[in-house]
Amino acid sequence: FKCHVFRVGYCQPLFECNSSCKCPTTCPNRVVQKGLSIKLQVFRTASKGWGVKTLEHIDQNQFVCEYAGEIITYKEAKKRAKGLSGVTGQYIIVLREHQTGNQVLRTHIDSQLHGNVARFINHSCCPNLFMTAVRVNSIIPRLALFAAVDIEEGEELCFDYAGNGYEYTCDGQSKNEVSKFTDIKIRKTPCLCEKSNCRTYLPFDSKLFCAESDF
């Protein structure tokens, strides 16, 4: 498909109908809570290890699957991040939600030991999926993956680990300033998406790897 760069500003959180609602289970605002309904297959890619492809057509904006895993604290995420590399794989997703008063709510989800099929979905700088925070019966968000474009049967699924097309930096710093983090192992993990807009390396949340005094 033609590569589109998704720059939609800050992604708005979604709230689905829940147990407090009087609507039926057929309510159109009950989607993510119903779980996976698309036929997906884990397969061995040529150069990226395991990947996931769809066994049926997926319409644009259709829910695909949830990125499930352990919800861990910031302290635990920093501890686990130290052991990540291109060999071990990268499974920690950091969701940052900006609130009033410049407050940032961080949610850390690690699918390395406990997860679902989404843990095998590879990164791409030009993805066919996008991730959105969805809440159902809890303030804790669920990370839902939706189709960014129409996806044909047999296509590999991928999403941008940095978010909806955002350039990855050190929590707001410029690309020039990112050089001071080049000694971090995970920073040197190459991106293998081979897209025209490839950013060379996999994105990462620098705050998990740096001392608090660096910010």
Short mmCIF file of C-alpha atoms in Angstrom, two decimals:
data_model
loop_
_atom_site.label_atom_id
_atom_site.label_comp_id
_atom_site.label_asym_id
_atom_site.label_seq_id
_atom_site.Cartn_x
_atom_site.Cartn_y
_atom_site.Cartn_z
CA PHE A 1 0.00 0.00 0.00
CA LYS A 2 1.05 3.61 -0.44
CA CYS A 3 2.96 4.84 2.58
CA HIS A 4 1.07 7.42 4.62
CA VAL A 5 2.57 9.22 7.60
CA PHE A 6 -0.06 9.41 10.30
CA ARG A 7 0.32 12.69 12.16
CA VAL A 8 -2.92 13.23 14.01
CA GLY A 9 -1.66 15.19 16.99
CA TYR A 10 -2.33 13.72 20.41
CA CYS A 11 -4.50 10.63 20.24
CA GLN A 12 -7.77 10.97 22.11
CA PRO A 13 -8.64 8.16 24.58
CA LEU A 14 -11.73 6.07 23.93
CA PHE A 15 -14.30 4.87 26.44
CA GLU A 16 -16.47 1.87 25.65
CA CYS A 17 -19.81 1.09 27.19
CA ASN A 18 -19.38 -1.01 30.31
CA SER A 19 -21.23 -2.84 33.07
CA SER A 20 -22.77 0.44 34.23
CA CYS A 21 -24.50 0.95 30.88
CA LYS A 22 -27.98 -0.35 30.11
CA CYS A 23 -27.23 -0.95 26.43
CA PRO A 24 -27.16 -4.52 25.01
CA THR A 25 -24.04 -6.48 24.10
CA THR A 26 -24.78 -5.63 20.47
CA CYS A 27 -24.13 -1.94 21.17
CA PRO A 28 -21.69 -0.55 18.54
CA ASN A 29 -19.68 1.02 21.37
CA ARG A 30 -18.68 -2.44 22.61
CA VAL A 31 -15.82 -3.50 20.38
CA VAL A 32 -12.47 -4.04 22.10
CA GLN A 33 -14.12 -5.78 25.08
CA LYS A 34 -15.35 -8.54 22.75
CA GLY A 35 -11.78 -9.53 21.93
CA LEU A 36 -10.16 -10.91 18.81
CA SER A 37 -12.48 -11.92 15.97
CA ILE A 38 -10.14 -11.77 12.95
CA LYS A 39 -8.18 -14.82 11.81
CA LEU A 40 -4.48 -14.07 12.35
CA GLN A 41 -1.41 -16.25 11.91
CA VAL A 42 2.04 -16.09 13.50
CA PHE A 43 4.69 -16.85 10.87
CA ARG A 44 8.43 -16.72 10.37
CA THR A 45 9.53 -13.67 8.38
CA ALA A 46 12.59 -13.53 6.12
CA SER A 47 14.60 -11.13 8.30
CA LYS A 48 12.59 -9.95 11.32
CA GLY A 49 12.02 -13.18 13.22
CA TRP A 50 8.40 -13.94 14.01
CA GLY A 51 5.62 -11.81 12.58
CA VAL A 52 1.83 -11.78 12.26
CA LYS A 53 -0.26 -11.77 9.11
CA THR A 54 -3.98 -11.65 8.53
CA LEU A 55 -5.83 -14.57 6.97
CA GLU A 56 -8.73 -12.37 5.90
CA HIS A 57 -9.42 -8.88 4.58
CA ILE A 58 -9.49 -6.11 7.21
CA ASP A 59 -11.31 -2.83 6.59
CA GLN A 60 -9.76 0.50 7.48
CA ASN A 61 -10.49 1.50 11.11
CA GLN A 62 -11.58 -2.06 11.98
CA PHE A 63 -10.48 -3.37 15.38
CA VAL A 64 -7.78 -6.03 14.98
CA CYS A 65 -6.52 -7.06 18.42
CA GLU A 66 -5.40 -5.82 21.80
CA TYR A 67 -1.75 -5.49 22.84
CA ALA A 68 -2.03 -7.50 26.03
CA GLY A 69 0.59 -7.98 28.73
CA GLU A 70 1.62 -7.32 32.32
CA ILE A 71 0.89 -3.85 33.66
CA ILE A 72 4.03 -2.94 35.57
CA THR A 73 5.29 0.06 37.53
CA TYR A 74 7.75 2.62 36.21
CA LYS A 75 10.42 1.25 38.55
CA GLU A 76 9.90 -2.30 37.29
CA ALA A 77 9.87 -1.12 33.68
CA LYS A 78 13.27 0.55 34.15
CA LYS A 79 14.61 -2.65 35.71
CA ARG A 80 13.38 -4.85 32.86
CA ALA A 81 14.48 -2.40 30.17
CA LYS A 82 18.12 -2.88 31.17
CA GLY A 83 17.96 -6.46 29.92
CA LEU A 84 16.41 -5.68 26.55
CA SER A 85 18.37 -5.95 23.32
CA GLY A 86 17.92 -6.83 19.69
CA VAL A 87 18.31 -10.49 20.70
CA THR A 88 15.80 -10.56 23.55
CA GLY A 89 13.25 -8.47 21.69
CA GLN A 90 11.39 -5.37 22.82
CA TYR A 91 8.02 -5.89 24.42
CA ILE A 92 7.54 -2.94 26.80
CA ILE A 93 5.01 -0.44 25.51
CA VAL A 94 4.91 2.92 27.30
CA LEU A 95 1.68 4.88 27.02
CA ARG A 96 1.98 8.55 27.96
CA GLU A 97 -1.28 10.45 28.40
CA HIS A 98 -1.11 14.21 28.86
CA GLN A 99 -3.49 15.65 31.43
CA THR A 100 -4.33 19.16 32.56
CA GLY A 101 -1.58 21.04 34.38
CA ASN A 102 1.15 19.45 32.23
CA GLN A 103 0.79 16.16 34.13
CA VAL A 104 1.66 12.96 32.29
CA LEU A 105 0.06 9.64 33.18
CA ARG A 106 2.38 6.75 32.22
CA THR A 107 1.22 3.17 31.75
CA HIS A 108 3.81 0.41 31.15
CA ILE A 109 2.75 -2.88 29.54
CA ASP A 110 5.21 -5.74 29.11
CA SER A 111 4.16 -8.71 26.96
CA GLN A 112 7.44 -10.64 27.02
CA LEU A 113 6.28 -13.28 29.50
CA HIS A 114 2.51 -12.82 29.43
CA GLY A 115 0.76 -11.59 26.32
CA ASN A 116 -1.19 -12.55 23.22
CA VAL A 117 -0.65 -12.69 19.45
CA ALA A 118 0.13 -8.94 19.36
CA ARG A 119 3.53 -9.54 20.97
CA PHE A 120 4.68 -10.97 17.62
CA ILE A 121 3.60 -7.96 15.54
CA ASN A 122 6.64 -6.19 14.13
CA HIS A 123 7.45 -2.49 14.03
CA SER A 124 7.24 -0.43 10.87
CA CYS A 125 7.88 3.25 10.23
CA CYS A 126 5.01 3.05 7.75
CA PRO A 127 2.50 0.83 9.58
CA ASN A 128 -0.86 -0.58 8.56
CA LEU A 129 -2.10 -0.55 12.18
CA PHE A 130 -2.40 2.21 14.76
CA MET A 131 -2.71 1.94 18.53
CA THR A 132 -5.32 3.66 20.69
CA ALA A 133 -5.94 3.61 24.45
CA VAL A 134 -9.40 2.23 25.25
CA ARG A 135 -11.00 2.01 28.68
CA VAL A 136 -13.61 -0.55 29.68
CA ASN A 137 -14.78 -0.87 33.32
CA SER A 138 -11.43 0.45 34.55
CA ILE A 139 -9.28 3.56 34.57
CA ILE A 140 -6.41 1.33 33.42
CA PRO A 141 -6.25 1.59 29.61
CA ARG A 142 -6.26 -1.28 27.16
CA LEU A 143 -4.06 -0.80 24.10
CA ALA A 144 -6.14 -1.57 21.02
CA LEU A 145 -4.76 -1.97 17.50
CA PHE A 146 -6.93 -0.80 14.60
CA ALA A 147 -6.38 -0.94 10.84
CA ALA A 148 -4.91 2.30 9.51
CA VAL A 149 -5.72 1.28 5.92
CA ASP A 150 -7.52 -1.55 4.17
CA ILE A 151 -5.40 -4.67 4.69
CA GLU A 152 -5.57 -7.58 2.28
CA GLU A 153 -5.50 -11.28 3.16
CA GLY A 154 -1.94 -12.52 3.62
CA GLU A 155 -0.42 -9.11 4.46
CA GLU A 156 1.90 -8.79 7.44
CA LEU A 157 0.58 -6.60 10.23
CA CYS A 158 2.78 -3.92 11.76
CA PHE A 159 2.50 -0.83 13.94
CA ASP A 160 4.77 2.05 14.84
CA TYR A 161 6.25 1.35 18.27
CA ALA A 162 6.67 5.11 18.73
CA GLY A 163 2.97 5.81 18.26
CA ASN A 164 0.89 7.33 15.48
CA GLY A 165 3.74 8.47 13.30
CA TYR A 166 5.50 10.56 15.93
CA GLU A 167 9.25 10.94 15.58
CA TYR A 168 10.98 9.34 18.53
CA THR A 169 13.21 11.62 20.57
CA CYS A 170 14.36 11.77 24.16
CA ASP A 171 11.07 12.90 25.68
CA GLY A 172 10.79 16.06 23.62
CA GLN A 173 14.43 16.71 22.86
CA SER A 174 15.61 17.28 19.30
CA LYS A 175 17.18 14.59 17.10
CA ASN A 176 20.56 16.29 17.48
CA GLU A 177 20.41 15.84 21.25
CA VAL A 178 19.60 12.14 20.99
CA SER A 179 23.28 11.43 20.29
CA LYS A 180 24.09 11.34 24.02
CA PHE A 181 22.06 8.13 24.27
CA THR A 182 24.00 6.20 21.61
CA ASP A 183 25.70 4.04 24.23
CA ILE A 184 22.36 2.45 25.11
CA LYS A 185 22.11 -1.08 23.70
CA ILE A 186 18.49 -0.82 22.64
CA ARG A 187 19.20 2.43 20.78
CA LYS A 188 21.38 0.43 18.37
CA THR A 189 18.66 -2.04 17.42
CA PRO A 190 18.18 -1.54 13.66
CA CYS A 191 14.78 -1.12 12.10
CA LEU A 192 14.20 -3.64 9.30
CA CYS A 193 10.95 -2.27 7.88
CA GLU A 194 12.72 -1.15 4.65
CA LYS A 195 10.22 1.65 4.09
CA SER A 196 11.16 4.90 2.34
CA ASN A 197 10.67 6.85 5.58
CA CYS A 198 12.56 4.35 7.78
CA ARG A 199 14.10 5.97 10.87
CA THR A 200 17.01 3.46 10.88
CA TYR A 201 16.61 2.33 14.50
CA LEU A 202 13.71 1.05 16.56
CA PRO A 203 12.11 3.72 18.76
CA PHE A 204 12.45 3.57 22.53
CA ASP A 205 11.40 5.50 25.61
CA SER A 206 14.67 7.07 26.76
CA LYS A 207 13.35 7.68 30.27
CA LEU A 208 13.53 3.94 30.95
CA PHE A 209 17.26 3.87 30.22
CA CYS A 210 18.59 7.13 31.64
CA ALA A 211 19.18 8.45 35.13
CA GLU A 212 16.54 10.81 36.45
CA SER A 213 19.17 13.56 36.59
CA ASP A 214 19.33 13.54 32.76
CA PHE A 215 15.88 15.08 32.51
#
